[in-house]
CSV table of C-alpha atoms in Angstrom, one decimal:
chain,number,residue,atom,x,y,z
A,151,THR,CA,-81.1,-92.2,93.6
A,152,MET,CA,-83.9,-92.0,91.2
A,153,TYR,CA,-81.7,-92.0,87.5
A,154,PRO,CA,-79.0,-94.3,88.7
A,155,ALA,CA,-81.5,-96.6,90.0
A,156,ILE,CA,-83.2,-96.6,86.6
A,157,ASP,CA,-80.3,-97.2,85.0
A,158,THR,CA,-79.2,-100.1,86.9
A,159,THR,CA,-82.5,-101.8,86.0
A,160,ALA,CA,-84.9,-100.9,83.6
A,161,GLY,CA,-81.6,-99.4,81.7
A,162,GLU,CA,-80.3,-102.9,81.7
A,163,LYS,CA,-83.5,-104.3,80.1
A,164,GLU,CA,-83.9,-102.0,77.3
A,165,ARG,CA,-79.9,-102.0,76.4
A,166,GLY,CA,-80.0,-105.7,76.6
A,167,THR,CA,-77.6,-105.8,78.9
A,168,LEU,CA,-79.2,-107.6,81.7
A,169,GLU,CA,-79.1,-111.2,80.3
A,170,THR,CA,-75.5,-111.0,80.1
A,171,LEU,CA,-74.8,-109.9,83.5
A,172,LEU,CA,-77.2,-112.9,84.9
A,173,THR,CA,-75.1,-115.5,82.6
A,174,LEU,CA,-71.8,-114.4,84.7
A,175,PRO,CA,-70.3,-116.8,87.2
A,176,VAL,CA,-72.0,-114.6,89.8
A,177,ARG,CA,-74.2,-114.8,92.4
A,178,ASN,CA,-77.5,-112.8,91.9
A,179,HIS,CA,-77.4,-111.3,95.6
A,180,GLU,CA,-73.5,-110.2,94.6
A,181,ILE,CA,-74.9,-108.3,91.7
A,182,ILE,CA,-77.8,-107.0,93.7
A,183,ILE,CA,-75.5,-105.6,96.2
A,184,ALA,CA,-72.9,-104.2,94.1
A,185,LYS,CA,-76.1,-101.9,92.2
A,186,PHE,CA,-77.7,-101.4,95.3
A,187,LEU,CA,-74.4,-99.9,96.8
A,188,THR,CA,-73.2,-97.9,93.7
A,189,VAL,CA,-77.2,-96.2,93.7
A,190,ALA,CA,-77.0,-95.3,97.7
A,191,LEU,CA,-73.2,-93.9,96.7
A,192,MET,CA,-74.3,-92.0,94.5
A,193,GLY,CA,-77.0,-90.5,96.7
A,194,ILE,CA,-74.8,-90.0,99.7
A,195,PHE,CA,-72.4,-87.9,97.7
A,196,SER,CA,-74.7,-85.9,96.2
A,197,ALA,CA,-76.7,-85.3,99.7
A,198,ILE,CA,-73.5,-84.4,101.3
A,199,MET,CA,-72.6,-82.2,98.5
A,200,ASN,CA,-75.5,-80.2,98.9
A,201,ILE,CA,-74.7,-79.8,102.6
A,202,ILE,CA,-71.6,-78.4,102.3
A,203,SER,CA,-73.1,-76.1,99.4
A,204,ILE,CA,-75.6,-74.9,102.4
A,205,GLY,CA,-73.2,-74.4,105.2
A,206,ILE,CA,-70.6,-72.4,102.5
A,207,MET,CA,-73.7,-70.0,102.0
A,208,VAL,CA,-74.5,-70.1,105.9
A,209,VAL,CA,-71.3,-69.0,106.2
A,210,TYR,CA,-70.8,-66.2,103.6
A,211,LEU,CA,-74.3,-64.6,104.7
A,212,ILE,CA,-73.0,-64.8,108.5
A,213,LYS,CA,-70.0,-62.6,107.1
A,214,LEU,CA,-72.1,-60.4,105.3
A,215,VAL,CA,-74.5,-59.2,107.6
A,216,GLN,CA,-73.0,-56.3,110.1
A,217,SER,CA,-73.5,-57.4,113.4
A,218,GLU,CA,-75.7,-54.1,114.1
A,219,MET,CA,-77.9,-55.2,111.5
A,220,ALA,CA,-78.3,-58.4,113.0
A,221,THR,CA,-79.1,-57.3,116.5
A,222,SER,CA,-81.8,-55.6,114.9
A,223,LEU,CA,-83.6,-58.3,113.4
A,224,GLY,CA,-83.0,-60.2,117.0
A,225,PHE,CA,-80.1,-62.1,116.1
A,226,ASP,CA,-76.9,-62.0,118.7
A,227,LEU,CA,-73.9,-63.2,115.8
A,228,LYS,CA,-71.6,-62.3,118.4
A,229,ASN,CA,-72.0,-65.2,120.2
A,230,PHE,CA,-72.8,-67.6,117.8
A,231,ARG,CA,-70.5,-70.1,117.7
A,232,LEU,CA,-70.9,-72.5,114.2
A,233,GLY,CA,-69.0,-75.1,116.3
A,234,GLU,CA,-72.3,-76.1,118.5
A,235,PHE,CA,-74.0,-77.4,115.1
A,236,PHE,CA,-71.4,-79.9,114.1
A,237,PRO,CA,-72.5,-83.0,116.6
A,238,ALA,CA,-76.3,-82.0,114.7
A,239,MET,CA,-74.5,-81.5,111.2
A,240,LEU,CA,-72.8,-85.0,112.1
A,241,VAL,CA,-76.2,-86.9,113.3
A,242,THR,CA,-77.7,-85.0,109.8
A,243,VAL,CA,-75.0,-87.0,107.3
A,244,LEU,CA,-75.5,-90.1,109.1
A,245,ALA,CA,-79.5,-89.5,109.1
A,246,ILE,CA,-79.2,-88.9,105.3
A,247,MET,CA,-76.9,-91.6,104.3
A,248,ALA,CA,-79.1,-94.2,106.4
A,249,PHE,CA,-82.4,-92.9,104.2
A,250,SER,CA,-79.9,-92.7,101.3
A,251,LEU,CA,-80.2,-96.8,102.1
A,252,PHE,CA,-83.6,-97.3,102.1
A,253,ILE,CA,-84.7,-94.5,98.8
A,254,SER,CA,-82.1,-96.9,97.0
A,255,ALA,CA,-83.5,-99.7,98.1
A,256,VAL,CA,-87.0,-98.9,97.5
A,257,THR,CA,-86.3,-97.0,94.0
A,258,MET,CA,-84.5,-100.1,92.6
A,259,CYS,CA,-87.6,-102.7,93.6
A,260,ILE,CA,-90.1,-100.3,91.6
A,261,ALA,CA,-87.5,-99.6,88.5
A,262,ALA,CA,-87.2,-103.4,88.5
A,263,PHE,CA,-90.7,-103.9,87.7
A,264,ALA,CA,-90.4,-101.8,84.3
A,265,LYS,CA,-88.9,-102.8,80.5
A,266,SER,CA,-88.1,-99.3,79.6
A,267,TYR,CA,-86.0,-95.9,81.3
A,268,LYS,CA,-89.3,-93.9,80.0
A,269,GLU,CA,-91.6,-96.5,81.9
A,270,ALA,CA,-89.4,-96.6,85.1
A,271,ASN,CA,-89.9,-93.2,84.8
A,272,ASN,CA,-93.5,-93.4,85.0
A,273,TYR,CA,-93.8,-96.3,87.9
A,274,ILE,CA,-91.2,-93.9,90.2
A,275,THR,CA,-93.2,-90.3,89.9
A,276,PRO,CA,-95.8,-91.3,92.1
A,277,LEU,CA,-93.0,-92.5,94.9
A,278,THR,CA,-91.5,-89.2,94.2
A,279,LEU,CA,-94.7,-87.7,95.2
A,280,VAL,CA,-95.3,-89.2,98.1
A,281,VAL,CA,-92.1,-88.7,99.4
A,282,MET,CA,-92.1,-84.7,98.5
A,283,LEU,CA,-95.4,-84.4,100.2
A,284,THR,CA,-95.0,-86.3,103.2
A,285,GLY,CA,-91.5,-84.5,103.6
A,286,TYR,CA,-93.5,-81.2,104.5
A,287,ILE,CA,-94.2,-82.9,107.8
A,288,GLY,CA,-91.6,-80.9,108.8
A,289,PHE,CA,-93.2,-77.9,108.4
A,290,ILE,CA,-96.5,-78.6,110.6
A,291,PRO,CA,-95.1,-76.8,114.5
A,292,ASN,CA,-97.7,-79.0,115.9
A,293,ILE,CA,-95.9,-82.6,115.0
A,294,GLU,CA,-93.0,-84.1,117.0
A,295,LEU,CA,-90.7,-86.8,116.7
A,296,LYS,CA,-92.4,-88.9,119.3
A,297,GLY,CA,-94.1,-92.4,119.3
A,298,ALA,CA,-95.3,-93.7,115.7
A,299,MET,CA,-93.7,-90.2,114.0
A,300,ILE,CA,-89.9,-92.0,114.7
A,301,PHE,CA,-91.2,-95.2,112.4
A,302,VAL,CA,-92.5,-93.4,109.5
A,303,PRO,CA,-90.4,-93.5,106.6
A,304,VAL,CA,-89.4,-89.7,105.1
A,305,ALA,CA,-91.1,-88.1,108.0
A,306,ASN,CA,-88.9,-89.4,110.4
A,307,ILE,CA,-85.5,-88.0,108.6
A,308,CYS,CA,-87.6,-84.6,108.1
A,309,LEU,CA,-88.3,-84.4,111.8
A,310,LEU,CA,-85.1,-85.5,113.0
A,311,VAL,CA,-83.3,-82.9,111.3
A,312,LYS,CA,-85.6,-80.1,112.3
A,313,GLN,CA,-84.7,-81.2,116.0
A,314,LEU,CA,-81.6,-81.7,115.8
A,315,LEU,CA,-81.1,-77.9,114.4
A,316,LEU,CA,-83.1,-77.0,117.0
A,317,PHE,CA,-81.3,-79.0,120.0
A,318,LYS,CA,-84.3,-80.8,120.6
A,319,ALA,CA,-83.4,-84.6,119.5
A,320,GLU,CA,-83.1,-86.8,122.3
A,321,MET,CA,-80.9,-90.1,121.6
A,322,ARG,CA,-83.2,-92.4,121.8
A,323,ALA,CA,-84.8,-91.1,118.7
A,324,VAL,CA,-81.9,-90.4,117.0
A,325,ILE,CA,-81.1,-94.0,117.6
A,326,LEU,CA,-84.6,-95.7,116.4
A,327,VAL,CA,-84.7,-93.3,113.3
A,328,LEU,CA,-81.2,-94.6,112.3
A,329,LEU,CA,-82.2,-98.2,112.9
A,330,SER,CA,-85.7,-97.9,110.9
A,331,ASN,CA,-84.2,-96.8,107.8
A,332,VAL,CA,-81.3,-98.9,108.0
A,333,ALA,CA,-84.0,-101.9,108.5
A,334,TYR,CA,-86.4,-100.5,105.9
A,335,ALA,CA,-83.3,-100.5,103.3
A,336,GLY,CA,-82.7,-103.9,104.4
A,337,LEU,CA,-86.5,-105.2,104.0
A,338,ALA,CA,-86.6,-103.4,100.8
A,339,ILE,CA,-83.4,-105.2,99.3
A,340,MET,CA,-84.6,-108.9,100.2
A,341,ILE,CA,-87.5,-107.6,98.3
A,342,LEU,CA,-85.2,-107.1,95.3
A,343,SER,CA,-83.3,-110.1,95.6
A,344,LYS,CA,-86.7,-111.9,95.3
A,345,ILE,CA,-87.3,-109.6,91.9
A,346,TYR,CA,-83.7,-110.9,90.2
A,347,ASP,CA,-84.8,-114.0,91.1
A,348,SER,CA,-88.0,-114.2,89.4
A,349,GLU,CA,-87.4,-114.6,85.4
A,350,SER,CA,-91.5,-113.7,85.0
A,351,ILE,CA,-90.7,-110.4,86.8
A,352,LEU,CA,-87.8,-109.4,85.0
A,353,PHE,CA,-88.8,-110.3,81.3
A,354,ASP,CA,-92.0,-109.7,81.8
A,355,GLU,CA,-94.4,-109.3,78.5
A,356,GLY,CA,-96.6,-106.5,79.7
A,357,ARG,CA,-99.1,-108.8,82.0
A,358,PHE,CA,-98.0,-107.5,85.1
A,359,GLY,CA,-97.1,-104.1,83.7
A,360,LEU,CA,-99.2,-100.6,84.5
A,361,GLN,CA,-101.6,-100.0,81.6
A,362,LEU,CA,-102.2,-96.2,81.9
A,363,PHE,CA,-99.1,-95.0,80.1
A,364,GLU,CA,-99.5,-97.4,77.0
A,365,ARG,CA,-101.6,-96.1,73.9
A,366,ARG,CA,-105.3,-96.6,74.5
A,367,SER,CA,-105.4,-98.2,71.2
A,368,ASN,CA,-102.9,-100.5,72.1
A,369,ILE,CA,-104.7,-102.1,75.2
A,370,GLU,CA,-107.1,-105.2,74.7
A,371,LYS,CA,-110.3,-105.1,76.1
A,372,GLY,CA,-111.7,-106.9,78.8
A,373,GLY,CA,-109.8,-109.0,81.7
A,374,VAL,CA,-108.8,-107.7,85.7
A,375,PRO,CA,-106.1,-104.7,86.7
A,376,THR,CA,-102.8,-105.7,86.3
A,377,PRO,CA,-100.5,-105.6,89.5
A,378,GLY,CA,-98.9,-102.5,88.0
A,379,ASP,CA,-102.2,-101.0,87.4
A,380,ALA,CA,-103.3,-102.0,91.2
A,381,TRP,CA,-100.1,-100.5,92.8
A,382,PHE,CA,-100.4,-96.7,90.7
A,383,VAL,CA,-104.1,-96.8,92.2
A,384,VAL,CA,-102.7,-97.6,95.7
A,385,LEU,CA,-99.9,-94.7,95.3
A,386,PHE,CA,-102.2,-92.3,93.5
A,387,THR,CA,-105.1,-92.4,95.4
A,388,LEU,CA,-103.2,-92.3,98.8
A,389,ILE,CA,-101.8,-89.1,97.3
A,390,ILE,CA,-105.6,-87.2,96.6
A,391,TYR,CA,-107.2,-88.7,100.0
A,392,LEU,CA,-104.5,-87.5,102.1
A,393,TYR,CA,-104.5,-84.1,100.3
A,394,VAL,CA,-107.3,-83.3,98.6
A,395,GLY,CA,-109.9,-85.7,101.0
A,396,SER,CA,-108.6,-84.0,104.4
A,397,THR,CA,-108.9,-80.8,102.7
A,398,LEU,CA,-112.8,-81.5,101.8
A,399,GLN,CA,-113.5,-82.8,105.6
A,400,LEU,CA,-111.9,-79.7,106.8
A,401,ARG,CA,-114.0,-77.4,104.6
A,402,TYR,CA,-117.1,-79.3,104.3
A,403,GLY,CA,-116.9,-81.4,108.0
A,404,PHE,CA,-119.4,-84.0,107.6
A,405,SER,CA,-120.4,-84.0,103.8
A,406,GLY,CA,-116.5,-83.6,103.2
A,407,VAL,CA,-116.7,-87.6,104.3
A,408,PHE,CA,-119.1,-88.5,101.9
A,409,TYR,CA,-116.9,-86.5,98.9
A,410,SER,CA,-113.8,-88.8,100.3
A,411,GLN,CA,-115.5,-91.9,99.6
A,412,LEU,CA,-116.7,-90.8,96.1
A,413,LEU,CA,-112.8,-90.0,95.5
A,414,ILE,CA,-111.4,-93.4,96.5
A,415,LEU,CA,-114.9,-94.7,94.2
A,416,ALA,CA,-114.1,-92.7,91.0
A,417,ILE,CA,-110.5,-93.1,90.9
A,418,PRO,CA,-110.2,-96.5,90.7
A,419,LEU,CA,-113.2,-97.1,88.4
A,420,ILE,CA,-111.7,-94.1,86.0
A,421,MET,CA,-108.8,-96.4,85.7
A,422,VAL,CA,-110.9,-99.1,84.8
A,423,LEU,CA,-112.6,-97.4,82.2
A,424,TYR,CA,-109.5,-95.8,80.5
A,425,THR,CA,-107.7,-98.7,80.5
A,426,LYS,CA,-110.5,-101.3,78.7
A,427,ARG,CA,-110.7,-103.7,81.8
A,428,SER,CA,-114.0,-105.6,82.1
A,429,VAL,CA,-116.2,-103.9,85.3
A,430,LYS,CA,-117.7,-107.3,86.2
A,431,LYS,CA,-115.0,-109.4,86.6
A,432,THR,CA,-112.0,-106.4,88.4
A,433,TYR,CA,-115.1,-105.9,91.0
A,434,SER,CA,-116.8,-109.6,91.0
A,435,PHE,CA,-120.1,-108.6,90.6
A,436,ASN,CA,-121.8,-112.0,90.5
A,437,SER,CA,-124.0,-113.8,92.5
A,438,PHE,CA,-123.5,-115.9,95.4
A,439,ARG,CA,-125.0,-118.5,97.1
A,440,LEU,CA,-127.4,-118.6,100.5
A,441,SER,CA,-125.1,-120.8,102.2
A,442,SER,CA,-122.0,-119.4,101.3
A,443,PHE,CA,-123.3,-115.8,102.7
A,444,ILE,CA,-124.2,-117.2,106.3
A,445,GLY,CA,-120.5,-118.7,106.1
A,446,GLY,CA,-119.3,-115.5,105.5
A,447,VAL,CA,-121.7,-114.2,108.7
A,448,VAL,CA,-120.4,-116.6,110.6
A,449,LEU,CA,-116.6,-116.1,110.1
A,450,TYR,CA,-117.7,-112.2,110.4
A,451,ILE,CA,-118.7,-112.4,113.9
A,452,GLY,CA,-115.4,-114.2,114.6
A,453,VAL,CA,-113.1,-111.7,113.3
A,454,PHE,CA,-115.4,-108.7,114.6
A,455,LEU,CA,-114.8,-110.5,118.4
A,456,LEU,CA,-111.5,-110.8,117.7
A,457,ALA,CA,-111.0,-107.4,116.8
A,458,GLU,CA,-112.9,-106.3,119.9
A,459,ILE,CA,-110.6,-107.9,122.1
A,460,TYR,CA,-107.5,-106.5,120.1
A,461,SER,CA,-109.2,-103.3,120.5
A,462,GLN,CA,-109.7,-103.4,124.4
A,463,LEU,CA,-106.7,-104.7,125.2
A,464,LEU,CA,-105.2,-102.0,123.0
A,465,SER,CA,-106.8,-99.8,125.3
A,466,LEU,CA,-105.3,-100.5,128.5
A,467,ILE,CA,-101.7,-100.3,126.9
A,468,PHE,CA,-102.3,-97.0,125.1
A,469,PRO,CA,-105.2,-95.5,126.9
A,470,SER,CA,-104.9,-91.7,125.5
A,471,SER,CA,-104.1,-93.2,122.4
A,472,VAL,CA,-107.1,-95.1,121.7
A,473,GLU,CA,-108.9,-92.0,123.6
A,474,ALA,CA,-108.2,-89.8,121.1
A,475,THR,CA,-108.3,-92.2,118.0
A,476,ASN,CA,-112.2,-93.0,119.2
A,477,GLU,CA,-113.1,-89.0,119.7
A,478,GLY,CA,-112.0,-88.0,116.3
A,479,VAL,CA,-113.5,-91.1,114.6
A,480,ALA,CA,-116.7,-90.0,116.7
A,481,ASN,CA,-116.5,-86.3,115.9
A,482,ALA,CA,-115.7,-87.0,112.0
A,483,ILE,CA,-119.0,-89.1,111.8
A,484,MET,CA,-121.6,-87.8,114.0
A,485,SER,CA,-124.1,-86.1,112.6
A,486,ASP,CA,-127.6,-84.4,113.4
A,487,ASN,CA,-129.4,-87.4,111.9
A,488,ILE,CA,-128.8,-91.0,112.2
A,489,TRP,CA,-129.8,-92.2,108.8
A,490,LEU,CA,-127.3,-89.5,106.9
A,491,GLY,CA,-124.5,-91.0,109.5
A,492,LEU,CA,-125.9,-94.5,108.1
A,493,LEU,CA,-125.9,-93.1,104.7
A,494,VAL,CA,-122.2,-91.7,104.9
A,495,VAL,CA,-120.7,-93.7,107.4
A,496,ALA,CA,-122.3,-97.2,106.5
A,497,LEU,CA,-123.5,-97.3,103.0
A,498,ALA,CA,-120.9,-95.0,101.3
A,499,PRO,CA,-117.7,-96.9,102.7
A,500,ALA,CA,-119.5,-100.5,101.9
A,501,ILE,CA,-119.8,-99.6,98.3
A,502,CYS,CA,-116.6,-97.3,97.7
A,503,GLU,CA,-113.9,-99.3,99.5
A,504,GLU,CA,-115.3,-102.4,98.8
A,505,MET,CA,-114.8,-101.7,95.1
A,506,MET,CA,-111.4,-100.1,95.6
A,507,PHE,CA,-110.1,-102.5,98.2
A,508,ARG,CA,-112.1,-106.3,97.5
A,509,GLY,CA,-112.4,-105.2,93.8
A,510,PHE,CA,-110.0,-103.0,91.9
A,511,ILE,CA,-106.6,-104.0,94.0
A,512,LEU,CA,-108.0,-107.5,94.8
A,513,SER,CA,-108.0,-108.4,91.5
A,514,GLY,CA,-105.2,-106.9,90.3
A,515,PHE,CA,-103.2,-108.9,92.8
A,516,ARG,CA,-104.5,-111.7,92.3
A,517,ASN,CA,-103.1,-111.6,88.7
A,518,LYS,CA,-99.5,-112.1,90.0
A,519,TYR,CA,-99.6,-113.0,93.8
A,520,ARG,CA,-100.5,-116.3,95.7
A,521,LYS,CA,-103.9,-116.1,97.2
A,522,TRP,CA,-102.9,-115.7,100.8
A,523,THR,CA,-100.6,-112.7,99.3
A,524,ALA,CA,-103.0,-110.7,97.5
A,525,ILE,CA,-105.9,-111.3,100.4
A,526,ILE,CA,-103.2,-109.5,103.4
A,527,LEU,CA,-101.4,-107.3,101.1
A,528,SER,CA,-104.6,-105.5,100.2
A,529,SER,CA,-106.1,-106.2,103.4
A,530,PHE,CA,-103.0,-104.2,105.1
A,531,ILE,CA,-103.3,-101.3,102.6
A,532,PHE,CA,-107.0,-101.0,103.8
A,533,GLY,CA,-105.8,-100.5,106.7
A,534,ALA,CA,-103.3,-98.3,106.2
A,535,PHE,CA,-105.9,-96.3,104.7
A,536,HIS,CA,-107.5,-95.0,107.7
A,537,THR,CA,-104.0,-93.5,108.9
A,538,SER,CA,-104.6,-94.6,112.2
A,539,LEU,CA,-102.2,-97.0,114.2
A,540,VAL,CA,-104.4,-97.6,116.6
A,541,ARG,CA,-107.2,-98.7,113.9
A,542,LEU,CA,-104.7,-100.7,111.7
A,543,ILE,CA,-104.5,-104.0,113.0
A,544,PRO,CA,-108.4,-104.3,113.6
A,545,THR,CA,-109.1,-102.9,109.9
A,546,MET,CA,-106.8,-104.9,108.7
A,547,MET,CA,-108.6,-108.0,110.3
A,548,LEU,CA,-112.4,-107.2,108.6
A,549,GLY,CA,-110.2,-106.7,105.5
A,550,ILE,CA,-108.9,-110.0,105.6
A,551,CYS,CA,-112.6,-111.7,106.2
A,552,PHE,CA,-114.1,-109.5,102.8
A,553,ALA,CA,-111.4,-110.2,101.1
A,554,MET,CA,-111.6,-114.0,101.8
A,555,LEU,CA,-115.2,-114.1,101.0
A,556,VAL,CA,-114.8,-112.6,97.7
A,557,TYR,CA,-112.5,-116.0,97.2
A,558,TYR,CA,-115.0,-118.2,98.5
A,559,THR,CA,-118.4,-116.8,97.0
A,560,GLY,CA,-116.8,-115.1,93.8
A,561,SER,CA,-118.5,-111.9,94.7
A,562,ILE,CA,-118.2,-108.8,96.2
A,563,ILE,CA,-121.8,-108.4,96.9
A,564,PRO,CA,-121.7,-110.0,100.9
A,565,GLY,CA,-118.6,-108.2,101.7
A,566,MET,CA,-120.4,-105.1,101.0
A,567,ILE,CA,-123.4,-105.9,103.1
A,568,LEU,CA,-121.1,-107.1,105.9
A,569,HIS,CA,-119.1,-103.9,105.6
A,570,PHE,CA,-122.3,-102.2,106.1
A,571,VAL,CA,-123.5,-104.0,109.1
A,572,ASN,CA,-120.2,-103.3,110.6
A,573,ASN,CA,-120.2,-99.5,110.0
A,574,ALA,CA,-123.8,-99.1,110.9
A,575,ILE,CA,-122.9,-101.2,114.6
A,576,SER,CA,-120.5,-98.4,115.0
A,577,VAL,CA,-123.3,-95.5,114.0
A,578,ILE,CA,-126.1,-96.8,116.0
A,579,MET,CA,-123.2,-97.4,119.1
A,580,LEU,CA,-122.6,-93.5,118.8
A,581,TYR,CA,-126.3,-92.7,119.1
A,582,TYR,CA,-127.5,-95.0,121.1
A,583,PRO,CA,-124.5,-96.0,123.5
A,584,GLU,CA,-126.7,-97.1,126.7
A,585,GLU,CA,-129.3,-99.6,124.8
A,586,VAL,CA,-125.8,-101.1,123.1
A,587,GLU,CA,-124.1,-101.5,126.4
A,588,GLU,CA,-127.3,-102.9,127.9
A,589,LEU,CA,-127.6,-105.4,125.3
A,590,PHE,CA,-124.0,-106.4,124.7
A,591,PRO,CA,-122.3,-105.9,127.9
A,592,LEU,CA,-119.3,-107.9,127.3
A,593,ILE,CA,-118.2,-106.7,123.8
A,594,THR,CA,-118.9,-102.7,125.2
A,595,SER,CA,-117.6,-103.2,128.4
A,596,GLN,CA,-114.2,-100.7,129.2
A,597,GLU,CA,-113.0,-103.1,131.7
A,598,ILE,CA,-111.8,-106.2,130.4
A,599,SER,CA,-111.4,-109.0,132.8
A,600,VAL,CA,-109.0,-112.2,131.9
A,601,LEU,CA,-112.1,-114.4,132.0
A,602,GLY,CA,-114.2,-111.8,129.7
A,603,SER,CA,-111.4,-111.8,126.9
A,604,ALA,CA,-110.8,-115.7,127.2
A,605,VAL,CA,-114.5,-116.1,126.6
A,606,LEU,CA,-114.7,-113.9,123.8
A,607,GLY,CA,-111.7,-115.3,122.5
A,608,MET,CA,-112.7,-119.3,122.6
A,609,ILE,CA,-116.3,-118.3,120.9
A,610,SER,CA,-114.3,-115.9,118.4
A,611,VAL,CA,-111.7,-118.7,117.2
A,612,LEU,CA,-114.7,-121.2,117.0
A,613,MET,CA,-116.7,-118.8,114.7
A,614,ILE,CA,-113.8,-118.4,112.7
A,615,TYR,CA,-113.1,-122.3,112.1
A,616,ALA,CA,-116.8,-122.7,111.3
A,617,GLY,CA,-117.0,-119.7,109.1
A,618,VAL,CA,-114.4,-120.9,107.0
A,619,LYS,CA,-115.4,-124.4,107.2
A,620,ILE,CA,-118.8,-123.5,105.6
A,621,LEU,CA,-117.0,-120.8,102.9
A,622,ARG,CA,-114.7,-124.1,102.1
A,623,LEU,CA,-117.9,-126.9,101.7
A,624,THR,CA,-120.0,-124.2,99.6
A,625,GLU,CA,-117.1,-122.5,97.5
A,626,LYS,CA,-117.8,-121.4,94.2
A,627,LYS,CA,-115.8,-122.6,91.9
């Protein structure tokens, strides 16, 4: 689907035919659907041809191998019935069709931001890497098509095909995988429709584009990253963090956690330096008012309490998942020395993660998106980087809090301080659980009551309201 998607979007821009197409007496959504169906059908056709060619080769190999040889290798071809695989092959074709719809819409969305065929190729390369590397999940023995994995794009299709060929797929999982991919495709088409309704995106002259592939001598010095820069860094860093970061953590243990944080810091910083962006403006290294910081502290306390309520409720609904996640986090961040733990788990993320998510990414998104769109989008990416569905919402809530501080104080430093405090609390709770539970029984209690959650909920809402009010009154223009 990649090359048809590029040709029907960036290719038309380069040829100068998009403007003519948009002047025709045809609605934009009709143009989008026509382009989308063309790209999707190309993907479906090529995939089915691939399946047929593989099927022919399998039949040929079965006839080629003698029965005696097959038996000696552990295969009993006398009892082999190709017809038994027909339901699996049928569902596989349906799965490929659903996935083709999804990947076609995504590639068209990405290619629509490019101004030329070459530029679109550069944009889609990170997506290609993500799809390929995610597809390797099908080779991992211990990962099955259960729970959250049913809804993970690419991975769910690979695992479904694997389960089908092993005759282990459940009908519920099959239906959810197919429906989720169709739903993702529908969402991507809606985004594509918005893109085609925006002339500033379709006919952008470079303000929103990716600067990395521009000749460095042509890049103007100063300013902040473009949205294209931000999205590229998100995808590239995610790939490096998942594979290189996990390898570092497996090989070096606790020290690997620190090295992973350095990756998060280094990649966007290199991008800033290469594209000649302003370090001060990109990372919002500015002074801030004490009154604004006080408002930020009040807001953080409210968000922290609200996140605790959510986490406790989640532990009641999914106790095993929450317990497994907490144990995994505890094992990853526990060391022999509390001060080393504070350095690696509290101070390093406070600097590295804030500089990436509330520095590089947020400043790039602010170039294009509205205030709350930029805040929520960057916070969601911040939560997703922690690779845990259980921790996604609480982490995202904290990300929104820290992003709001950057907007209202004009500085990234308050967010760094509160990020350090938040992680330091987690470290202290690991080393001194009994003392913390004695001081804060309502927050640390494993058994949540309706009254307790109601009290905490009221307090958190009041604190959030008061914090936002103070920040607005002391906002740095």
